[in-house]
């Protein structure tokens, strides 16, 4: 699946470059009091790169959470699945008969 994702990403990036290079004109960018004239190719490629960056940044919290959970599960495996409190329900130290 990772390979197909990389191939799809590469295809999208190539299409963005082809689109940018086939529009050689200039565009005026305005942001508040600032104004600049840049090539359409540059604007498209910078916008594409910023979109990729925002997408990567949006996945970071989920990746951190999964890494933390994976670390906890591995720790449980190395300790034999024991928990720190043995007084919870289903504990082996409780006498079910009184």
XYZ file of N, CA and C in Angstrom:
294
model
N 0.826 -1.190 0.000
C 0.000 0.000 0.000
C 0.873 1.258 0.000
N 1.977 1.185 0.732
C 2.867 2.332 0.791
C 3.447 2.636 -0.596
N 3.747 1.601 -1.361
C 4.295 1.802 -2.693
C 3.275 2.464 -3.606
N 2.023 2.024 -3.542
C 0.999 2.633 -4.389
C 0.759 4.088 -3.983
N 0.844 4.385 -2.686
C 0.708 5.772 -2.227
C 1.852 6.635 -2.771
N 3.069 6.111 -2.749
C 4.214 6.865 -3.270
C 4.098 7.086 -4.778
N 3.635 6.073 -5.493
C 3.464 6.210 -6.944
C 2.392 7.244 -7.253
N 1.270 7.198 -6.528
C 0.207 8.183 -6.728
C 0.694 9.594 -6.401
N 1.454 9.737 -5.331
C 1.998 11.046 -4.965
C 2.940 11.575 -6.045
N 3.767 10.697 -6.578
C 4.687 11.103 -7.641
C 3.924 11.528 -8.890
N 2.872 10.812 -9.240
C 2.066 11.168 -10.409
C 1.420 12.544 -10.218
N 0.880 12.786 -9.018
C 0.257 14.084 -8.742
C 1.288 15.203 -8.808
N 2.476 14.970 -8.270
C 3.530 15.985 -8.317
C 3.957 16.272 -9.760
N 4.079 15.241 -10.564
C 4.459 15.428 -11.969
C 3.382 16.207 -12.713
N 2.106 15.880 -12.447
C 1.018 16.618 -13.091
C 1.011 18.088 -12.666
N 1.323 18.364 -11.405
C 1.385 19.755 -10.942
C 2.506 20.508 -11.646
N 3.643 19.866 -11.832
C 4.764 20.512 -12.535
C 4.408 20.750 -13.996
N 3.791 19.769 -14.647
C 3.388 19.928 -16.052
C 2.385 21.069 -16.183
N 1.404 21.123 -15.275
C 0.419 22.204 -15.309
C 1.088 23.555 -15.116
N 2.004 23.625 -14.167
C 2.676 24.894 -13.881
C 3.513 25.353 -15.073
N 4.227 24.436 -15.687
C 5.089 24.821 -16.808
C 4.312 25.120 -18.082
N 3.098 24.606 -18.208
C 2.321 24.898 -19.405
C 1.528 26.199 -19.264
N 1.671 26.902 -18.145
C 1.061 28.217 -17.931
C 2.168 29.226 -17.617
N 2.856 29.707 -18.665
C 4.039 30.537 -18.438
C 3.739 32.004 -18.125
N 2.493 32.373 -18.041
C 2.154 33.779 -17.821
C 2.482 34.251 -16.409
N 2.135 35.489 -16.166
C 2.351 36.091 -14.849
C 1.017 36.392 -14.194
N 1.023 36.345 -12.875
C -0.171 36.613 -12.102
C 0.192 37.627 -11.022
N -0.758 38.525 -10.737
C -0.542 39.516 -9.696
C -1.103 38.991 -8.390
N -0.269 38.958 -7.372
C -0.676 38.495 -6.046
C -0.839 39.703 -5.137
N -1.966 39.753 -4.451
C -2.226 40.844 -3.513
C -2.504 40.253 -2.146
N -1.862 40.812 -1.134
C -2.089 40.409 0.243
C -2.052 41.664 1.091
N -3.241 42.167 1.387
C -3.313 43.436 2.121
C -2.700 44.556 1.303
N -1.785 45.304 1.896
C -1.179 46.417 1.167
C -0.059 45.972 0.222
N 0.314 44.700 0.280
C 1.427 44.209 -0.535
C 0.914 43.665 -1.863
N 1.725 43.847 -2.888
C 1.360 43.378 -4.219
C 2.638 42.976 -4.934
N 2.592 41.841 -5.614
C 3.745 41.383 -6.382
C 3.258 40.645 -7.614
N 4.089 40.613 -8.608
C 3.768 39.896 -9.840
C 4.760 38.748 -9.981
N 4.229 37.534 -10.034
C 5.062 36.324 -10.109
C 4.586 35.451 -11.260
N 5.465 34.529 -11.662
C 5.063 33.614 -12.727
C 4.033 32.626 -12.179
N 3.130 32.223 -13.045
C 2.083 31.287 -12.656
C 2.687 29.964 -12.200
N 3.747 29.529 -12.859
C 4.398 28.270 -12.492
C 4.887 28.321 -11.050
N 5.518 29.421 -10.666
C 6.022 29.555 -9.310
C 4.887 29.544 -8.294
N 3.821 30.261 -8.590
C 2.683 30.330 -7.673
C 2.051 28.947 -7.508
N 1.877 28.220 -8.593
C 1.271 26.891 -8.522
C 2.162 25.936 -7.733
N 3.459 25.939 -8.012
C 4.355 25.019 -7.329
C 4.490 25.344 -5.839
N 4.557 26.621 -5.488
C 4.631 27.001 -4.077
C 3.331 26.642 -3.364
N 2.201 26.865 -4.017
C 0.911 26.491 -3.421
C 0.819 24.991 -3.216
N 1.281 24.223 -4.176
C 1.277 22.768 -4.065
C 2.164 22.319 -2.911
N 3.356 22.892 -2.812
C 4.281 22.530 -1.735
C 3.705 22.890 -0.365
N 3.070 24.043 -0.265
C 2.444 24.434 1.003
C 1.295 23.496 1.366
N 0.535 23.051 0.378
C -0.543 22.097 0.629
C -0.013 20.761 1.141
N 1.083 20.300 0.559
C 1.704 19.060 1.030
C 2.192 19.236 2.464
N 2.818 20.363 2.752
C 3.322 20.629 4.098
C 2.193 20.667 5.126
N 1.099 21.334 4.795
C -0.046 21.391 5.708
C -0.627 19.992 5.916
N -0.683 19.200 4.865
C -1.178 17.831 4.991
C -0.301 16.985 5.899
N 1.005 17.125 5.773
C 1.931 16.387 6.643
C 1.774 16.845 8.088
N 1.694 18.156 8.289
C 1.539 18.676 9.650
C 0.229 18.216 10.285
N -0.806 18.042 9.477
C -2.098 17.610 10.003
C -2.058 16.160 10.485
N -1.147 15.356 9.961
C -1.069 13.956 10.370
C -0.188 13.733 11.593
N 0.568 14.734 12.006
C 1.513 14.554 13.114
C 0.837 14.149 14.425
N -0.251 14.789 14.869
C -0.857 14.353 16.143
C -1.266 12.880 16.140
N -1.846 12.412 15.068
C -2.235 11.003 14.988
C -1.038 10.078 15.008
N 0.035 10.469 14.336
C 1.244 9.649 14.332
C 1.863 9.580 15.719
N 1.863 10.702 16.419
C 2.414 10.720 17.779
C 1.585 9.823 18.688
N 0.262 9.896 18.556
C -0.616 9.067 19.388
C -0.392 7.586 19.108
N -0.307 7.217 17.833
C -0.074 5.813 17.490
C 1.283 5.338 17.982
N 2.301 6.179 17.878
C 3.632 5.802 18.351
C 3.623 5.601 19.861
N 2.920 6.451 20.583
C 2.825 6.325 22.038
C 2.099 5.033 22.419
N 0.997 4.740 21.733
C 0.258 3.510 22.011
C 1.094 2.280 21.683
N 1.821 2.322 20.575
C 2.673 1.210 20.187
C 3.776 0.990 21.215
N 4.352 2.069 21.724
C 5.391 1.971 22.740
C 4.832 1.327 24.017
N 3.611 1.717 24.396
C 2.986 1.129 25.585
C 2.696 -0.357 25.384
N 2.210 -0.720 24.215
C 1.923 -2.127 23.942
C 3.195 -2.967 23.931
N 4.263 -2.438 23.370
C 5.533 -3.158 23.375
C 6.058 -3.317 24.796
N 5.888 -2.290 25.601
C 6.310 -2.357 26.994
C 5.528 -3.431 27.735
N 4.217 -3.515 27.459
C 3.394 -4.551 28.077
C 3.841 -5.941 27.645
N 4.241 -6.097 26.386
C 4.713 -7.392 25.905
C 6.002 -7.809 26.598
N 6.910 -6.859 26.791
C 8.185 -7.199 27.415
C 8.040 -7.490 28.900
N 7.019 -6.920 29.548
C 6.803 -7.187 30.968
C 5.850 -8.350 31.181
N 5.442 -9.010 30.146
C 4.556 -10.165 30.268
C 3.098 -9.786 30.367
N 2.740 -8.565 30.027
C 1.355 -8.140 30.052
C 0.861 -7.781 31.426
N 1.755 -7.699 32.399
C 1.343 -7.356 33.757
C 1.057 -5.868 33.860
N 0.105 -5.535 34.703
C -0.188 -4.133 34.961
C 0.362 -3.763 36.320
N 0.429 -2.487 36.625
C 1.023 -2.044 37.881
C 0.096 -2.264 39.064
N -1.217 -2.244 38.856
C -2.135 -2.461 39.983
C -2.746 -3.839 39.858
N -2.667 -4.619 40.938
C -3.217 -5.962 40.909
C -4.504 -6.064 41.715
N -5.067 -4.920 42.095
C -6.279 -4.945 42.893
C -7.528 -4.668 42.075
N -7.414 -4.628 40.788
C -8.560 -4.349 39.930
C -9.429 -5.565 39.762
N -10.541 -5.415 39.065
C -11.434 -6.552 38.844
C -10.739 -7.631 38.021
N -10.970 -8.854 38.381
C -10.368 -9.950 37.656
C -8.936 -10.219 38.076
N -8.515 -9.666 39.158
C -7.159 -9.841 39.636
C -6.977 -11.264 40.126
N -5.799 -11.807 39.911
C -5.514 -13.171 40.312
C -5.302 -13.275 41.839
N -5.064 -12.173 42.534
C -4.816 -12.214 43.957
C -6.093 -12.224 44.775
N -7.214 -11.967 44.153
C -8.478 -11.962 44.892
C -8.957 -13.395 45.107
N -9.540 -13.650 46.247
C -10.119 -14.951 46.535
C -11.595 -14.907 46.171
N -12.033 -15.602 45.146
C -13.427 -15.513 44.733
C -14.383 -16.198 45.700
N -13.877 -16.994 46.642
C -14.736 -17.757 47.550
C -14.801 -17.169 48.956
N -14.319 -16.013 49.157
C -14.511 -15.427 50.467
C -13.271 -14.927 51.010
